[in-house]
mmCIF file of C-alpha atoms and ligand atoms in Angstrom:
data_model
loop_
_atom_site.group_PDB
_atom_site.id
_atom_site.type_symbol
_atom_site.label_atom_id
_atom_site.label_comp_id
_atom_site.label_asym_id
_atom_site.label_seq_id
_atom_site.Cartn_x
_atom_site.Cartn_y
_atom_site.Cartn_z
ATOM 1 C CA UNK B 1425 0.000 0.000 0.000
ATOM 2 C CA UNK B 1426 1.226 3.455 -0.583
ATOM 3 C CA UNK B 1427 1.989 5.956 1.866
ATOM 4 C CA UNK B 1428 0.605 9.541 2.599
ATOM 5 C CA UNK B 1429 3.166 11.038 0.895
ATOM 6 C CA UNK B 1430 4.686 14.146 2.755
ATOM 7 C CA UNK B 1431 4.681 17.563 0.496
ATOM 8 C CA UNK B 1432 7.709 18.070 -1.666
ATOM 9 C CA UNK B 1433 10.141 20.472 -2.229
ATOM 10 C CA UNK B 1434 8.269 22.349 -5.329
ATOM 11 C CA UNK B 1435 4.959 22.676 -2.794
ATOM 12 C CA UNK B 1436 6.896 24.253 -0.174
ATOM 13 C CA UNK B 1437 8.427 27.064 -2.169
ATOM 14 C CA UNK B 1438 5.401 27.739 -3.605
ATOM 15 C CA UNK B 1439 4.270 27.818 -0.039
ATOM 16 C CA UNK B 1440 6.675 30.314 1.289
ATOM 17 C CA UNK B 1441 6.416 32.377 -1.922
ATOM 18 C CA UNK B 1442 2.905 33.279 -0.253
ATOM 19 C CA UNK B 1443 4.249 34.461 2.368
ATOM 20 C CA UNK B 1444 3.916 37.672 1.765
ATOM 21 C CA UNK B 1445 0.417 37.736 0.452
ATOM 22 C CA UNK B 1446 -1.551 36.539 4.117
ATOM 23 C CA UNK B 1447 -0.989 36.502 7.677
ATOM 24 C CA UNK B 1448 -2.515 40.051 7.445
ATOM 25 C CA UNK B 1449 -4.142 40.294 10.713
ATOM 26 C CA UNK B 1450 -5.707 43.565 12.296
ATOM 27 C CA UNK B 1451 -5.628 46.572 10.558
ATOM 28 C CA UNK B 1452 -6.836 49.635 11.913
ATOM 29 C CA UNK B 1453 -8.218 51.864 9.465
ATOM 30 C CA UNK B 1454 -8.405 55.703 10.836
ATOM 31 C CA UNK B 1455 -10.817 57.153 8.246
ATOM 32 C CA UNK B 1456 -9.963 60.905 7.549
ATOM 33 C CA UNK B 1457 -13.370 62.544 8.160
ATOM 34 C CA UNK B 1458 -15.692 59.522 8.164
ATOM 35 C CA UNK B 1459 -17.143 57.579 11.022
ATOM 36 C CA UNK B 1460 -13.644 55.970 12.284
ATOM 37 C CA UNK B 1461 -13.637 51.908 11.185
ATOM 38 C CA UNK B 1462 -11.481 49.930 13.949
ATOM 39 C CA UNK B 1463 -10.193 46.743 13.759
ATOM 40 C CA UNK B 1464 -11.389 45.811 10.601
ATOM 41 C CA UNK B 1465 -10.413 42.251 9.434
ATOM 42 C CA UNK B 1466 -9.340 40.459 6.319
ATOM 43 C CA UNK B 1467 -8.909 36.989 5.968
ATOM 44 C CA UNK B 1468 -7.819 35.193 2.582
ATOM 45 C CA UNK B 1469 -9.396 32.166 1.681
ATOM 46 C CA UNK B 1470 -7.890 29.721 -1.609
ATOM 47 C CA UNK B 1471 -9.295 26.744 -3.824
ATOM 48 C CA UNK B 1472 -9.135 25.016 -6.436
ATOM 49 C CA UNK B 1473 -12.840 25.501 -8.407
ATOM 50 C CA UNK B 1474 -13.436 26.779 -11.267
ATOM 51 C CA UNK B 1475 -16.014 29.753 -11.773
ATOM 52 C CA UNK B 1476 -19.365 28.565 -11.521
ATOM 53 C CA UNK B 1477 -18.590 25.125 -9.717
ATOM 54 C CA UNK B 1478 -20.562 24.808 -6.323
ATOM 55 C CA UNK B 1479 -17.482 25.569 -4.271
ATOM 56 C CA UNK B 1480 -16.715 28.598 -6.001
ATOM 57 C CA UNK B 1481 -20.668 30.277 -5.360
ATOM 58 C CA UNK B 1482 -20.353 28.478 -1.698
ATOM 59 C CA UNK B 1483 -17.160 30.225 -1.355
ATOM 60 C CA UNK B 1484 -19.088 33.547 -2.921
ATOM 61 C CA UNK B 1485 -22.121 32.957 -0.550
ATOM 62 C CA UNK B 1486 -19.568 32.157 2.693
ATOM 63 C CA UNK B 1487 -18.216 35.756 1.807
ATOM 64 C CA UNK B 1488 -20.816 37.849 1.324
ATOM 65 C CA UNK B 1489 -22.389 36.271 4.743
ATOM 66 C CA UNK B 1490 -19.150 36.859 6.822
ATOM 67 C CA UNK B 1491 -19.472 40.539 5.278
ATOM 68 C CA UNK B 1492 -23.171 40.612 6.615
ATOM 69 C CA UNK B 1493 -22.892 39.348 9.610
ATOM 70 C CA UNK B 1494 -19.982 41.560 10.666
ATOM 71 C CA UNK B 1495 -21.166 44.711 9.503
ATOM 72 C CA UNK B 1496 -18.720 44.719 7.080
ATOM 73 C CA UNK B 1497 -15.937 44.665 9.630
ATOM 74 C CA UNK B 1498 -14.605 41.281 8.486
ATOM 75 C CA UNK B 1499 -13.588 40.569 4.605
ATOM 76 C CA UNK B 1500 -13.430 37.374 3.027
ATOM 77 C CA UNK B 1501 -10.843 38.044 0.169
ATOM 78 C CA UNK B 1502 -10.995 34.588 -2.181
ATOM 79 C CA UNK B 1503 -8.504 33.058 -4.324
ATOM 80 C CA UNK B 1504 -9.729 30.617 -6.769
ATOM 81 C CA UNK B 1505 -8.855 28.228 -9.391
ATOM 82 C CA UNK B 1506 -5.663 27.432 -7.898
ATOM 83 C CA UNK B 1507 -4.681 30.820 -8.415
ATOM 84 C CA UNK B 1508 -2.519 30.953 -5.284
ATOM 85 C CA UNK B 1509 -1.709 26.791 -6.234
ATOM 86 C CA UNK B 1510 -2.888 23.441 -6.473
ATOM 87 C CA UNK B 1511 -4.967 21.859 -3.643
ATOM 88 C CA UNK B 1512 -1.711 20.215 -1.834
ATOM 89 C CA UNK B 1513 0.354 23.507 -2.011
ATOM 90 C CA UNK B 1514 -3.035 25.048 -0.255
ATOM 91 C CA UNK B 1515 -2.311 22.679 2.368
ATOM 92 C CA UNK B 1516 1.429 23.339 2.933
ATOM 93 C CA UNK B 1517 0.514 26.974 2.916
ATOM 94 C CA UNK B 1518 -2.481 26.835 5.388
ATOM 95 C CA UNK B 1519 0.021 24.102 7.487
ATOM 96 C CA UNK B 1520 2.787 27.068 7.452
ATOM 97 C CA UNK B 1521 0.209 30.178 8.218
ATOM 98 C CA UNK B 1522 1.300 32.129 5.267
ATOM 99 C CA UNK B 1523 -2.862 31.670 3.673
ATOM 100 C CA UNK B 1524 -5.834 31.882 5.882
ATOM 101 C CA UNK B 1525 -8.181 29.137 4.545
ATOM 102 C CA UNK B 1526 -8.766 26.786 2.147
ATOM 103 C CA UNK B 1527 -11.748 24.813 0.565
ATOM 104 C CA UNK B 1528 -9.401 22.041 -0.095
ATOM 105 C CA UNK B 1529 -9.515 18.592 -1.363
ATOM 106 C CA UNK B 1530 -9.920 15.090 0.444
ATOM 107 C CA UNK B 1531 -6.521 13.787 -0.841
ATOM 108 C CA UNK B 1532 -4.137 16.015 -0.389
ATOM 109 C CA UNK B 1533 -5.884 16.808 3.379
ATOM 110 C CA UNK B 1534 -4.988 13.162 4.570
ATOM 111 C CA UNK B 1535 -1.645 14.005 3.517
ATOM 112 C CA UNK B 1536 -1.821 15.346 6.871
ATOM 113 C CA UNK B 1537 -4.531 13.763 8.530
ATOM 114 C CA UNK B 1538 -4.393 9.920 7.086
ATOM 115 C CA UNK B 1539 -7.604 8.831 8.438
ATOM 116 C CA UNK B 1540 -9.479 11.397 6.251
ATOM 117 C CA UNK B 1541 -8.738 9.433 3.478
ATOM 118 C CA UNK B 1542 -10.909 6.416 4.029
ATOM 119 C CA UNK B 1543 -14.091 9.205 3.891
ATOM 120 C CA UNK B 1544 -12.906 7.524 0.277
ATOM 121 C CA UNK B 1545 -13.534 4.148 0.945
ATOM 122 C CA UNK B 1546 -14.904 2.460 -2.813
ATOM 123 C CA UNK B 1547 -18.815 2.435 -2.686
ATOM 124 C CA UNK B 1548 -18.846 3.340 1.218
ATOM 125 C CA UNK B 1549 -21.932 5.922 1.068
ATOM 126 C CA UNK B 1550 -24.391 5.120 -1.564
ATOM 127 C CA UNK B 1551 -25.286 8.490 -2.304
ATOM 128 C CA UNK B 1552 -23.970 12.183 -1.363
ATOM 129 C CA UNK B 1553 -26.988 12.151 1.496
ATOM 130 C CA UNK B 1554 -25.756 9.240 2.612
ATOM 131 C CA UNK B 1555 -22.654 10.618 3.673
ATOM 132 C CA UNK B 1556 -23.629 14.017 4.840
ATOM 133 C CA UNK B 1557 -25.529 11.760 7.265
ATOM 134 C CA UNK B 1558 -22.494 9.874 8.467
ATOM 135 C CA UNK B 1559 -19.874 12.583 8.183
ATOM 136 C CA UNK B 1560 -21.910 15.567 10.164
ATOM 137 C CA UNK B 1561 -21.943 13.384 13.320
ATOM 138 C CA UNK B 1562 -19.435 11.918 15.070
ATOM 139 C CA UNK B 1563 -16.591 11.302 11.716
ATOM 140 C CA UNK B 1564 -16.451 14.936 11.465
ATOM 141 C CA UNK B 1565 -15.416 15.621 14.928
ATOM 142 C CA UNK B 1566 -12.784 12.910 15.269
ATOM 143 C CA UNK B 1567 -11.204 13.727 12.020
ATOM 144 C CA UNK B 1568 -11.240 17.479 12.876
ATOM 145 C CA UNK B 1569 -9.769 16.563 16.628
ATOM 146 C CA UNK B 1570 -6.677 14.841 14.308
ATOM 147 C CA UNK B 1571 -6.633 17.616 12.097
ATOM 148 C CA UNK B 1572 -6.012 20.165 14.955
ATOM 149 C CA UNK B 1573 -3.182 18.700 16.058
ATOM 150 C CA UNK B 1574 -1.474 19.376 12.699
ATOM 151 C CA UNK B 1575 -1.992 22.939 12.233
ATOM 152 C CA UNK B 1576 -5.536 22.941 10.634
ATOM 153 C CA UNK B 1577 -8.846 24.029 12.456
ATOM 154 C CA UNK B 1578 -11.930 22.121 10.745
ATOM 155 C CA UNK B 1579 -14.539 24.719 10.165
ATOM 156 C CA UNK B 1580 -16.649 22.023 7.923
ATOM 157 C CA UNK B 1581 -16.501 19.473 5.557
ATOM 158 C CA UNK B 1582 -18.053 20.923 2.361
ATOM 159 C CA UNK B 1583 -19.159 18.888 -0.489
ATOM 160 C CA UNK B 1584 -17.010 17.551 -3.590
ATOM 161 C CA UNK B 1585 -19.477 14.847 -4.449
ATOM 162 C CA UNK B 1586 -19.850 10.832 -5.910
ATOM 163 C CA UNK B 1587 -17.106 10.475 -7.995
ATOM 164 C CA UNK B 1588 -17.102 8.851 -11.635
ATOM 165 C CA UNK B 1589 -14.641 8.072 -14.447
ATOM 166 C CA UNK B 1590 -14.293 9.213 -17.816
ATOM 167 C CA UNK B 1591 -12.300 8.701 -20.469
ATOM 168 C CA UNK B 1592 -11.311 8.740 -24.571
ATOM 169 C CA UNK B 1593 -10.608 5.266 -25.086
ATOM 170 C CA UNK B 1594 -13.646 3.186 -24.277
ATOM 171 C CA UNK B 1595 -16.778 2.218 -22.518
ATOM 172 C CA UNK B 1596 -16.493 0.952 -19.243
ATOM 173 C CA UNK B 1597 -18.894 -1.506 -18.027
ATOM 174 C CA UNK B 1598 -16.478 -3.589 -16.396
ATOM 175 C CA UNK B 1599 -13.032 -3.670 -14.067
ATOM 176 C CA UNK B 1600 -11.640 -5.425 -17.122
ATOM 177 C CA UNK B 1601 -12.418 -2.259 -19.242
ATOM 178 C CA UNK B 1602 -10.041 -0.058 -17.041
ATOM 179 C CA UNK B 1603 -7.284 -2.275 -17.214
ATOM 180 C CA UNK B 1604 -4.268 -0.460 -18.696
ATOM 181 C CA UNK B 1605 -5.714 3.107 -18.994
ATOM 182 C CA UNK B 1606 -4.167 5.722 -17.956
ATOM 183 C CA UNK B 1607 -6.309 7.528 -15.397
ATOM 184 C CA UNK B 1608 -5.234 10.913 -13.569
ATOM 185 C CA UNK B 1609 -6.120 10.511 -10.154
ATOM 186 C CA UNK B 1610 -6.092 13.569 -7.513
ATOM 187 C CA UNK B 1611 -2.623 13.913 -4.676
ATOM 188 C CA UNK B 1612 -4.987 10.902 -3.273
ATOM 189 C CA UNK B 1613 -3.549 7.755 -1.862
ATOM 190 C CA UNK B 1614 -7.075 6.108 -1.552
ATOM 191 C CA UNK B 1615 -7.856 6.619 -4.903
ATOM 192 C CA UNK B 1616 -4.546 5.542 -6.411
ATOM 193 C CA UNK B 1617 -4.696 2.235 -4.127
ATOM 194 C CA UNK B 1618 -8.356 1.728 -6.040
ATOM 195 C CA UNK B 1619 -7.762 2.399 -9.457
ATOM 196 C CA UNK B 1620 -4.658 0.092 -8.989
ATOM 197 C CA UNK B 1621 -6.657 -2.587 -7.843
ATOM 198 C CA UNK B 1622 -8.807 -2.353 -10.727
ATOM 199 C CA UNK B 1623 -6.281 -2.784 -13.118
ATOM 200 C CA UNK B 1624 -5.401 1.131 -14.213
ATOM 201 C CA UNK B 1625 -2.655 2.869 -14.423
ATOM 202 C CA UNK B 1626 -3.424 5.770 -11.624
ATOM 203 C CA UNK B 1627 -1.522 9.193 -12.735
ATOM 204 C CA UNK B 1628 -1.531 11.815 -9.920
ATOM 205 C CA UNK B 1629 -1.698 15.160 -11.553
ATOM 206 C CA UNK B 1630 -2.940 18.394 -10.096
ATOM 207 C CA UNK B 1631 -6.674 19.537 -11.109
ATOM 208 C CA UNK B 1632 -5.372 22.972 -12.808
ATOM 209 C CA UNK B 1633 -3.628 20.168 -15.329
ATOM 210 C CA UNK B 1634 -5.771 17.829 -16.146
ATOM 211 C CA UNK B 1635 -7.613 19.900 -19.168
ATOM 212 C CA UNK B 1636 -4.338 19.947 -21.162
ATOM 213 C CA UNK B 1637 -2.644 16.296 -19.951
ATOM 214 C CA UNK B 1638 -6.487 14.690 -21.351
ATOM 215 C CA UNK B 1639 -6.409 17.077 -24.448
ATOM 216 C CA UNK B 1640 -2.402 16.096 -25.245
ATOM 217 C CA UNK B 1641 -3.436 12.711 -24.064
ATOM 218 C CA UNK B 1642 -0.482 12.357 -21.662
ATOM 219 C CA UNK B 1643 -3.645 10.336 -19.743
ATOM 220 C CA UNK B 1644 -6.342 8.455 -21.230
ATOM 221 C CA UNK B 1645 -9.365 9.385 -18.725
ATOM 222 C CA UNK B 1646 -9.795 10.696 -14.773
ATOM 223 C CA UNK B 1647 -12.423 10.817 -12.281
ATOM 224 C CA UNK B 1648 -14.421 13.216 -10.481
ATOM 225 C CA UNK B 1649 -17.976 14.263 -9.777
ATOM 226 C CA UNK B 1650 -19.483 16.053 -12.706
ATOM 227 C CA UNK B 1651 -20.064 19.095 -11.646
ATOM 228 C CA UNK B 1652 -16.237 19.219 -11.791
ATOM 229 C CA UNK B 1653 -16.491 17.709 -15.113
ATOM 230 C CA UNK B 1654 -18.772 20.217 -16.576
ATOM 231 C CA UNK B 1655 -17.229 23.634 -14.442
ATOM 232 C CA UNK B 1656 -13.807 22.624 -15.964
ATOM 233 C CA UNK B 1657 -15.235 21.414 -19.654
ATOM 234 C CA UNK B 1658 -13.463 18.077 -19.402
ATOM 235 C CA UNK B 1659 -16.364 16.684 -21.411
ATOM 236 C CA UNK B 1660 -14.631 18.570 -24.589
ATOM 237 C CA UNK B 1661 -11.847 16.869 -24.220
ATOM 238 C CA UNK B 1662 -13.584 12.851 -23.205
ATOM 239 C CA UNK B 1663 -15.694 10.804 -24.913
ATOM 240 C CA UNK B 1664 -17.122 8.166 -22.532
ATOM 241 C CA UNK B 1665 -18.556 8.495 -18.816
ATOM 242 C CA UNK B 1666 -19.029 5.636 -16.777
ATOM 243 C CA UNK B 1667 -21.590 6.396 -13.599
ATOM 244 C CA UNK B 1668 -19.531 3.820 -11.172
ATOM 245 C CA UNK B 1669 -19.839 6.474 -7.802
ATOM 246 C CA UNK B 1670 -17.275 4.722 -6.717
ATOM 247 C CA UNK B 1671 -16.372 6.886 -4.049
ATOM 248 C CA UNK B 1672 -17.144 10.299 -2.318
ATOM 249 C CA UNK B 1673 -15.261 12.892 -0.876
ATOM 250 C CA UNK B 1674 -15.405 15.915 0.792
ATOM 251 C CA UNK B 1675 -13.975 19.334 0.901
ATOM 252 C CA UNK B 1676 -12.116 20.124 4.384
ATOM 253 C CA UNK B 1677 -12.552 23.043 4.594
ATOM 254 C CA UNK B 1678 -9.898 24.478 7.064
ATOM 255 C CA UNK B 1679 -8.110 27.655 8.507
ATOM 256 C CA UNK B 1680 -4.614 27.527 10.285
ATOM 257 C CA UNK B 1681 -4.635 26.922 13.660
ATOM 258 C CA UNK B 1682 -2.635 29.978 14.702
ATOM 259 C CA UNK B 1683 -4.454 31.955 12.559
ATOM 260 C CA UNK B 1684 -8.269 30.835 14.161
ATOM 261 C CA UNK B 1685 -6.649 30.919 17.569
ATOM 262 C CA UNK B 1686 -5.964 34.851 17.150
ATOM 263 C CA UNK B 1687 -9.425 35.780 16.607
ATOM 264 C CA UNK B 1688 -11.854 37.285 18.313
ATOM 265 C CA UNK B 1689 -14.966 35.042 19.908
ATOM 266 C CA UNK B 1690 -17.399 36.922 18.487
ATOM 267 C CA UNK B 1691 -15.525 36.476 14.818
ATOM 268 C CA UNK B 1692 -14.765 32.954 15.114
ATOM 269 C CA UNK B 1693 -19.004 32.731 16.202
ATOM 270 C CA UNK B 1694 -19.968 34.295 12.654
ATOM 271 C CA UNK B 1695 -17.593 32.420 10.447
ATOM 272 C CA UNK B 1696 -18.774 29.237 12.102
ATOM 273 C CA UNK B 1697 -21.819 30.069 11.257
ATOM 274 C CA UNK B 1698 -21.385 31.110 8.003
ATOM 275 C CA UNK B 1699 -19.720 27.850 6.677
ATOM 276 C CA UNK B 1700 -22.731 26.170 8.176
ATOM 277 C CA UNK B 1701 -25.222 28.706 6.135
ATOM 278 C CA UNK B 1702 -23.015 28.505 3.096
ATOM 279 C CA UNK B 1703 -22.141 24.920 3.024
ATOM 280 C CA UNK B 1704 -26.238 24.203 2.738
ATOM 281 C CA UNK B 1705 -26.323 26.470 -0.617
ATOM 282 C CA UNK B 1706 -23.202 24.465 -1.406
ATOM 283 C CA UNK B 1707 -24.917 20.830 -0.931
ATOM 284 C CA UNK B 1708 -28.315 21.765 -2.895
ATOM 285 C CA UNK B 1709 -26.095 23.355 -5.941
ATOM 286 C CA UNK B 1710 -24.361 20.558 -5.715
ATOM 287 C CA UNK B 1711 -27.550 18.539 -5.743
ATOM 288 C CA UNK B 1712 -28.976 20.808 -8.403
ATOM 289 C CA UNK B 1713 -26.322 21.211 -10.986
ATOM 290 C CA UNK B 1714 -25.403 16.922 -10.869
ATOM 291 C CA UNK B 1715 -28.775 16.501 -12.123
ATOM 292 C CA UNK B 1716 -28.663 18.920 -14.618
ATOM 293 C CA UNK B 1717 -25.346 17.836 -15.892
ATOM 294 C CA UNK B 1718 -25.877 14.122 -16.058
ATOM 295 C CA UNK B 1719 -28.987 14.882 -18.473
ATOM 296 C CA UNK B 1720 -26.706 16.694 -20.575
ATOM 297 C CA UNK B 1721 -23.966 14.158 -20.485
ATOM 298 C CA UNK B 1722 -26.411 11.566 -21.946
ATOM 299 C CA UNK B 1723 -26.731 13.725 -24.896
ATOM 300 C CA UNK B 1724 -22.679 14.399 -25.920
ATOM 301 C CA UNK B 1725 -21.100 11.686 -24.051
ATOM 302 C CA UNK B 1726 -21.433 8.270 -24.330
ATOM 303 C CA UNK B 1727 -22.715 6.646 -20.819
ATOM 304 C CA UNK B 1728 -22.963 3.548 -19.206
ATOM 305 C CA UNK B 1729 -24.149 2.422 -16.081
ATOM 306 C CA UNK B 1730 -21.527 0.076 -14.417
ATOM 307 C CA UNK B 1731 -22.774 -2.638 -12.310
ATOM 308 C CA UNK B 1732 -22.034 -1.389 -8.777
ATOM 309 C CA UNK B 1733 -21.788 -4.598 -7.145
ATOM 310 C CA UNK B 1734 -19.229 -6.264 -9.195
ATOM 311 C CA UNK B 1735 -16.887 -3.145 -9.004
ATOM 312 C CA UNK B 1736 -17.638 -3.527 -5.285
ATOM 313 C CA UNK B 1737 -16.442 -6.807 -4.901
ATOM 314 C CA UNK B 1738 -12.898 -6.304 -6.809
ATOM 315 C CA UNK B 1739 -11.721 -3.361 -4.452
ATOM 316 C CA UNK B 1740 -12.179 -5.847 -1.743
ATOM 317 C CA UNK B 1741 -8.828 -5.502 -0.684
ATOM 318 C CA UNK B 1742 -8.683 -2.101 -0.740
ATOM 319 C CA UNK B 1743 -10.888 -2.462 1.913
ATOM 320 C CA UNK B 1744 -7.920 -5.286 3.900
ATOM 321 C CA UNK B 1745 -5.193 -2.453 3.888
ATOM 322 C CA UNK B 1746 -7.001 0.565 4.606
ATOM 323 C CA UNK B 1747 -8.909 -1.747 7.785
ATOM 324 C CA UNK B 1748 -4.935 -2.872 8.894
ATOM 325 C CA UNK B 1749 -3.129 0.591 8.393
ATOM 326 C CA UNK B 1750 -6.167 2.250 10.624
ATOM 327 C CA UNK B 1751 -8.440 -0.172 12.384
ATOM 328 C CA UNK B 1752 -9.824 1.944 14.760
ATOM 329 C CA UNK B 1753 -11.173 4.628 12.626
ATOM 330 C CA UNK B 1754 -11.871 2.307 10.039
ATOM 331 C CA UNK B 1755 -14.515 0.369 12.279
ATOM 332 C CA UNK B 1756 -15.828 4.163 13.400
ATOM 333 C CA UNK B 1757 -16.466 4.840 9.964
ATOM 334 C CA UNK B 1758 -17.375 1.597 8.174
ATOM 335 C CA UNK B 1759 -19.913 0.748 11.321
ATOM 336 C CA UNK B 1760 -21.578 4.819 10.906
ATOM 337 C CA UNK B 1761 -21.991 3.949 6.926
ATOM 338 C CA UNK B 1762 -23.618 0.249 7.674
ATOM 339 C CA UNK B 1763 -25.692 1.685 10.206
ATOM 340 C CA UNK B 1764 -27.496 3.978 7.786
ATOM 341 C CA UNK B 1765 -26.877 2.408 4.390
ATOM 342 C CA UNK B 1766 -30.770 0.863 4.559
ATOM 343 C CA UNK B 1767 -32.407 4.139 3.964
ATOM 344 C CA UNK B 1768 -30.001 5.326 1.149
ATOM 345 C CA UNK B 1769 -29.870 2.034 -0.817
ATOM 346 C CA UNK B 1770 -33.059 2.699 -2.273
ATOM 347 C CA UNK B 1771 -32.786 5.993 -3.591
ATOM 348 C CA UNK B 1772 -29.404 4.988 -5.001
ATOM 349 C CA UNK B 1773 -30.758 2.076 -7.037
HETATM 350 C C1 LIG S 2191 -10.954 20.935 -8.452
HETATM 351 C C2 LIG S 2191 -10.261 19.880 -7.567
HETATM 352 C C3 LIG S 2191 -11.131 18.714 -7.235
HETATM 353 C C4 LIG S 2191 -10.602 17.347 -7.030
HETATM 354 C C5 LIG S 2191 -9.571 16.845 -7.967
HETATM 355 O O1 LIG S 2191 -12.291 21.147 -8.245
HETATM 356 O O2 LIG S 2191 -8.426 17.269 -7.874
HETATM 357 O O3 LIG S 2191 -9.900 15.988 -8.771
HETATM 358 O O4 LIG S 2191 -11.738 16.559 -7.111
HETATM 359 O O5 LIG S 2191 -11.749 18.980 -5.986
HETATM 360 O O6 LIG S 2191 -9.916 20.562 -6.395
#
């Protein structure tokens, strides 16, 4: 089994060449003849979405209801697209203090916090509900306890939905399809472990270059929910989709520790409730767009409908290693999905 593997050199430069972009703390503005604005604050929050994606409107709505619910005192300044880097050089930046927050991704999070990883698990939740359910509770909490430890205060874990595959070569209906094609996978040790199981040839690339590597065909396919698809027009550039959910992830959405630690109670109050507020717009664009998109994937892609089951039974032993390298969060979590998998099996068949 592969290893979390710990942020290279190239991540951590790009890391402290943010350095002097956050960390900007209180500033007292003494306005000439205007009523006198004290202690106003500005925070600086990165991801990785593109323009339109659920994220990037969550992110929108999150800011606009800090800005509301401070009277304008606190400022949410964002930094999308990977503008300010890819989802793992977030992390190292967050991890050093040198940017405020990130939306971030599930892979490249258990980087730091391993057990976040098996949120991945192949065909754990049956559908995005079914997870909320599990991961609000208890799951949340114990990964967030872990993730304070290493520098990263859990405000919520947003939504990055069921994950699928596409790709340019050919239909999958079948593990045997996949065998031999190159898929891009996320900075995601769960997800490389699957696809190798299945018989791919897992790639990990960052998001920002996946567009180009599928166009030049340095891979063959990748996976991801489509409303990723769609907000990064990876459909131009695939021809099949295969609807396997095969696994779901979330979006940790964290700040640095030393950074939530300096604020006020009253600000740390509002923001927690704003990522509350904005992660429920989040979940019902989410919910929203995904149907919209898959009806217009059946028209300019070709689908198929994979046999859940039988991809089920051949990550089996994804399911031995991840149990060994963490049995006691991987009974928490497998026991909170069996619990409640009755009332979303339905609804997912
Ligand atoms: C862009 C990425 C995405 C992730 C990935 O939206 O890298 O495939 O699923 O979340 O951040």
């Amino acid at each position: 089994m592969t290893l979390p593997r710990s942020p290279g050199r190239r991540d951590l430069l790009r890391g402290a060449a943010l350095a002097g972009l956050a960390g900007v703390g209180l500033s007292a503005c003494a306005g000439g003849d205007g009523p006198r604005r004290t202690d106003s604050v500005r925070i600086i929050l990165g991801h990785g979405a593109a323009p339109g994606n659920p994220r990037s409107e969550g992110a929108l709505a999150f800011q606009r209801l800090v800005s509301e619910k401070s009277g304008g005192e606190v400022e949410i300044q964002i930094l999308g697209q990977e503008s300010v880097g890819s989802d793992t050089e977030m992390m190292v930046s967050v991890a050093a203090g040198t940017l405020d927050m990130s939306i971030n991704s599930q892979g490249p999070f258990a980087s730091y916090v391993p057990e976040a990883a098996l949120v991945g698990l192949p065909f754990l939740f049956e559908t995005s509900e079914h997870a909320y359910q599990v991961l609000d509770g208890r799951i949340q909490e114990s990964i967030a306890t872990r993730a304070e430890e290493k520098g990263f205060h859990v405000l919520d874990f947003w939504d990055n939905g069921m994950r699928d595959i596409t790709n340019s070569v050919r239909p999958i209906d079948n593990p045997e399809d996949l065998a031999g094609l190159k898929i891009r996978t996320p900075d995601d040790t769960m997800t490389i472990d699957i696809f190798r199981e299945l018989g791919a040839n897992p790639t990990p690339m960052a998001f920002g270059e996946l567009y180009l590597g599928l166009r030049q065909g340095a891979v063959d396919g990748q996976e991801n929910p489509v409303v990723n698809i769609f907000s990064s027009s990876l459909q131009e550039v695939q021809s099949h989709l295969a609807v396997t959910g095969h696994k779901y992830e979330m979006n940790p959405f964290v700040m640095s520790t030393s950074r939530w630690e300096n604020l006020d109670t009253n600000i740390r109050t509002l923001i927690e409730e704003a990522s509350v507020e904005a992660l429920a717009e989040q979940r019902s664009l989410m919910l929203e767009q995904s149907t919209e998109i898959y009806a217009e994937f059946e028209e300019i892609l070709e689908v198929t409908h994979p046999d859940r089951t039988v991809f089920r039974e051949a990550t089996a032993p994804v399911y031995d290693r991840w149990q060994q390298a963490h049995p006691d969060f991987f009974d928490e979590i497998t026991a909170a999905a069996d619990d409640t998998r009755a009332e979303h099996e339905e609804r997912a068949a």
